mmCIF file of C-alpha atoms in Angstrom:
data_model
loop_
_atom_site.group_PDB
_atom_site.id
_atom_site.type_symbol
_atom_site.label_atom_id
_atom_site.label_comp_id
_atom_site.label_asym_id
_atom_site.label_seq_id
_atom_site.Cartn_x
_atom_site.Cartn_y
_atom_site.Cartn_z
ATOM 1 C CA MET U 1462 3.017 -31.578 -27.698
ATOM 2 C CA GLY U 1463 3.642 -33.031 -24.245
ATOM 3 C CA VAL U 1464 5.617 -32.027 -21.223
ATOM 4 C CA GLY U 1465 8.171 -34.785 -21.692
ATOM 5 C CA PRO U 1466 8.844 -38.169 -20.167
ATOM 6 C CA ASP U 1467 8.236 -36.897 -16.621
ATOM 7 C CA ARG U 1468 4.759 -35.615 -17.392
ATOM 8 C CA ALA U 1469 3.176 -37.110 -14.267
ATOM 9 C CA LYS U 1470 5.946 -35.654 -12.102
ATOM 10 C CA HIS U 1471 5.392 -32.157 -13.511
ATOM 11 C CA ILE U 1472 1.638 -32.380 -13.090
ATOM 12 C CA ARG U 1473 2.111 -33.583 -9.493
ATOM 13 C CA ASN U 1474 4.439 -30.644 -8.722
ATOM 14 C CA VAL U 1475 1.971 -28.122 -10.165
ATOM 15 C CA LEU U 1476 -0.849 -29.680 -8.114
ATOM 16 C CA ILE U 1477 1.282 -29.460 -4.954
ATOM 17 C CA ILE U 1478 1.896 -25.751 -5.589
ATOM 18 C CA LEU U 1479 -1.819 -25.165 -6.220
ATOM 19 C CA ALA U 1480 -2.739 -27.060 -3.036
ATOM 20 C CA LEU U 1481 -0.325 -24.948 -0.999
ATOM 21 C CA ALA U 1482 -1.733 -21.759 -2.531
ATOM 22 C CA VAL U 1483 -5.299 -22.820 -1.696
ATOM 23 C CA ALA U 1484 -4.230 -23.741 1.851
ATOM 24 C CA VAL U 1485 -2.670 -20.302 2.374
ATOM 25 C CA TRP U 1486 -5.774 -18.682 0.940
ATOM 26 C CA LEU U 1487 -8.397 -20.644 2.938
ATOM 27 C CA LEU U 1488 -6.837 -21.785 6.223
ATOM 28 C CA PRO U 1489 -6.892 -19.474 9.233
ATOM 29 C CA GLY U 1490 -3.490 -17.919 9.795
ATOM 30 C CA GLY U 1491 -2.493 -18.520 6.183
ATOM 31 C CA ASN U 1492 -1.850 -14.817 5.688
ATOM 32 C CA THR U 1493 0.540 -14.776 8.653
ATOM 33 C CA GLY U 1494 2.318 -17.863 7.360
ATOM 34 C CA SER U 1495 2.719 -16.416 3.885
ATOM 35 C CA SER U 1496 4.011 -13.146 5.363
ATOM 36 C CA THR U 1497 6.568 -15.087 7.400
ATOM 37 C CA ILE U 1498 7.756 -17.028 4.365
ATOM 38 C CA TYR U 1499 7.921 -13.798 2.336
ATOM 39 C CA ASN U 1500 10.037 -12.130 5.038
ATOM 40 C CA ILE U 1501 12.411 -15.102 5.240
ATOM 41 C CA LEU U 1502 12.831 -15.173 1.462
ATOM 42 C CA SER U 1503 13.399 -11.394 1.422
ATOM 43 C CA ILE U 1504 16.152 -11.722 4.022
ATOM 44 C CA VAL U 1505 17.804 -14.539 2.059
ATOM 45 C CA LEU U 1506 17.621 -12.523 -1.174
ATOM 46 C CA THR U 1507 19.004 -9.391 0.499
ATOM 47 C CA GLY U 1508 21.828 -11.401 2.039
ATOM 48 C CA GLY U 1509 22.643 -12.894 -1.359
ATOM 49 C CA LEU U 1510 22.705 -9.466 -2.992
ATOM 50 C CA LEU U 1511 24.943 -8.081 -0.249
ATOM 51 C CA PHE U 1512 27.312 -11.021 -0.614
ATOM 52 C CA PHE U 1513 27.372 -10.495 -4.396
ATOM 53 C CA ALA U 1514 28.173 -6.799 -3.912
ATOM 54 C CA TYR U 1515 30.956 -7.698 -1.468
ATOM 55 C CA ARG U 1516 32.485 -10.203 -3.913
ATOM 56 C CA LEU U 1517 32.231 -7.708 -6.762
ATOM 57 C CA TYR U 1518 33.969 -5.067 -4.652
ATOM 58 C CA MET U 1519 36.717 -7.447 -3.539
ATOM 59 C CA GLU U 1520 37.413 -8.576 -7.113
ATOM 60 C CA HIS U 1521 37.632 -5.015 -8.460
ATOM 61 C CA ARG U 1522 39.027 -3.068 -5.519
ATOM 62 C CA ALA U 1523 42.416 -2.520 -7.184
ATOM 63 C CA THR U 1524 40.631 -0.914 -10.117
ATOM 64 C CA ILE U 1525 38.442 1.144 -7.774
ATOM 65 C CA PHE U 1526 41.442 2.368 -5.772
ATOM 66 C CA GLY U 1527 43.172 3.193 -9.064
ATOM 67 C CA LEU U 1528 40.500 5.770 -9.878
ATOM 68 C CA GLU U 1529 41.006 9.429 -9.115
ATOM 69 C CA ASP U 1530 39.541 10.584 -5.802
ATOM 70 C CA ARG U 1531 36.802 12.556 -7.550
ATOM 71 C CA GLN U 1532 35.784 9.596 -9.720
ATOM 72 C CA ARG U 1533 35.825 7.241 -6.740
ATOM 73 C CA GLY U 1534 33.609 9.677 -4.798
ATOM 74 C CA ILE U 1535 31.154 9.838 -7.694
ATOM 75 C CA LEU U 1536 31.149 6.026 -7.872
ATOM 76 C CA TYR U 1537 30.434 5.607 -4.158
ATOM 77 C CA GLY U 1538 27.806 8.362 -4.239
ATOM 78 C CA ALA U 1539 26.063 6.836 -7.253
ATOM 79 C CA VAL U 1540 25.974 3.386 -5.652
ATOM 80 C CA ALA U 1541 24.636 4.861 -2.393
ATOM 81 C CA LEU U 1542 21.982 6.890 -4.232
ATOM 82 C CA GLY U 1543 20.900 3.844 -6.246
ATOM 83 C CA ALA U 1544 20.681 1.737 -3.083
ATOM 84 C CA LEU U 1545 18.677 4.458 -1.346
ATOM 85 C CA ALA U 1546 16.274 4.650 -4.291
ATOM 86 C CA ILE U 1547 15.803 0.881 -4.307
ATOM 87 C CA ILE U 1548 15.281 0.762 -0.548
ATOM 88 C CA ALA U 1549 12.730 3.600 -0.671
ATOM 89 C CA THR U 1550 10.849 2.320 -3.735
ATOM 90 C CA SER U 1551 7.571 1.457 -2.037
ATOM 91 C CA LYS U 1552 7.534 4.623 0.094
ATOM 92 C CA LEU U 1553 8.244 6.890 -2.889
ATOM 93 C CA TRP U 1554 5.722 5.176 -5.164
ATOM 94 C CA ASN U 1555 3.051 5.389 -2.451
ATOM 95 C CA GLU U 1556 3.559 9.177 -2.240
ATOM 96 C CA GLY U 1557 2.070 9.650 -5.686
ATOM 97 C CA GLY U 1558 3.388 11.356 -8.806
ATOM 98 C CA LEU U 1559 6.014 13.510 -7.118
ATOM 99 C CA GLY U 1560 7.462 10.510 -5.283
ATOM 100 C CA ALA U 1561 7.622 8.500 -8.505
ATOM 101 C CA LEU U 1562 9.359 11.375 -10.283
ATOM 102 C CA LEU U 1563 11.844 11.654 -7.427
ATOM 103 C CA TRP U 1564 12.467 7.895 -7.634
ATOM 104 C CA PHE U 1565 13.133 8.098 -11.387
ATOM 105 C CA ALA U 1566 15.385 11.130 -10.871
ATOM 106 C CA MET U 1567 17.391 9.328 -8.185
ATOM 107 C CA LEU U 1568 17.922 6.297 -10.402
ATOM 108 C CA ALA U 1569 18.778 8.489 -13.391
ATOM 109 C CA VAL U 1570 21.400 10.445 -11.421
ATOM 110 C CA ALA U 1571 22.853 7.192 -10.049
ATOM 111 C CA ALA U 1572 23.021 5.684 -13.546
ATOM 112 C CA TRP U 1573 24.603 8.859 -14.914
ATOM 113 C CA GLY U 1574 27.217 8.778 -12.133
ATOM 114 C CA LEU U 1575 28.099 5.153 -12.851
ATOM 115 C CA TYR U 1576 28.276 5.845 -16.574
ATOM 116 C CA SER U 1577 30.491 8.912 -16.114
ATOM 117 C CA VAL U 1578 32.914 6.948 -13.922
ATOM 118 C CA TRP U 1579 32.984 4.099 -16.429
ATOM 119 C CA ARG U 1580 33.582 6.548 -19.313
ATOM 120 C CA ALA U 1581 36.423 8.260 -17.408
ATOM 121 C CA TYR U 1582 37.940 4.854 -16.604
ATOM 122 C CA GLN U 1583 37.814 3.818 -20.288
ATOM 123 C CA GLU U 1584 39.544 7.037 -21.367
ATOM 124 C CA TYR U 1585 42.285 6.575 -18.804
#
């Protein structure tokens, strides 16, 4: 069982990745370089997620504005609570058991809010 017709290409790519990992591990300043790359990738990922949320909102805004005020408030609150829980993940998990329980509770309440709005929308 081989890797396919481009076996040498795949092996070369894996060796390049391993060489870069060893360089980051052994060279002075490698930790700073990897932190910089991690921060850049985090910003790109966050920007992509924000753009996706914007597109999702723009595509469904007529449906959102068609909800009752109470349901729309629950929807916005649930999204905000879920975002807050995701943003505070590392801080809450570093606090210990109580922080982790609070994190789970925040996500559970946010999920319940989204589900209740979806259920009310389906009944309407």
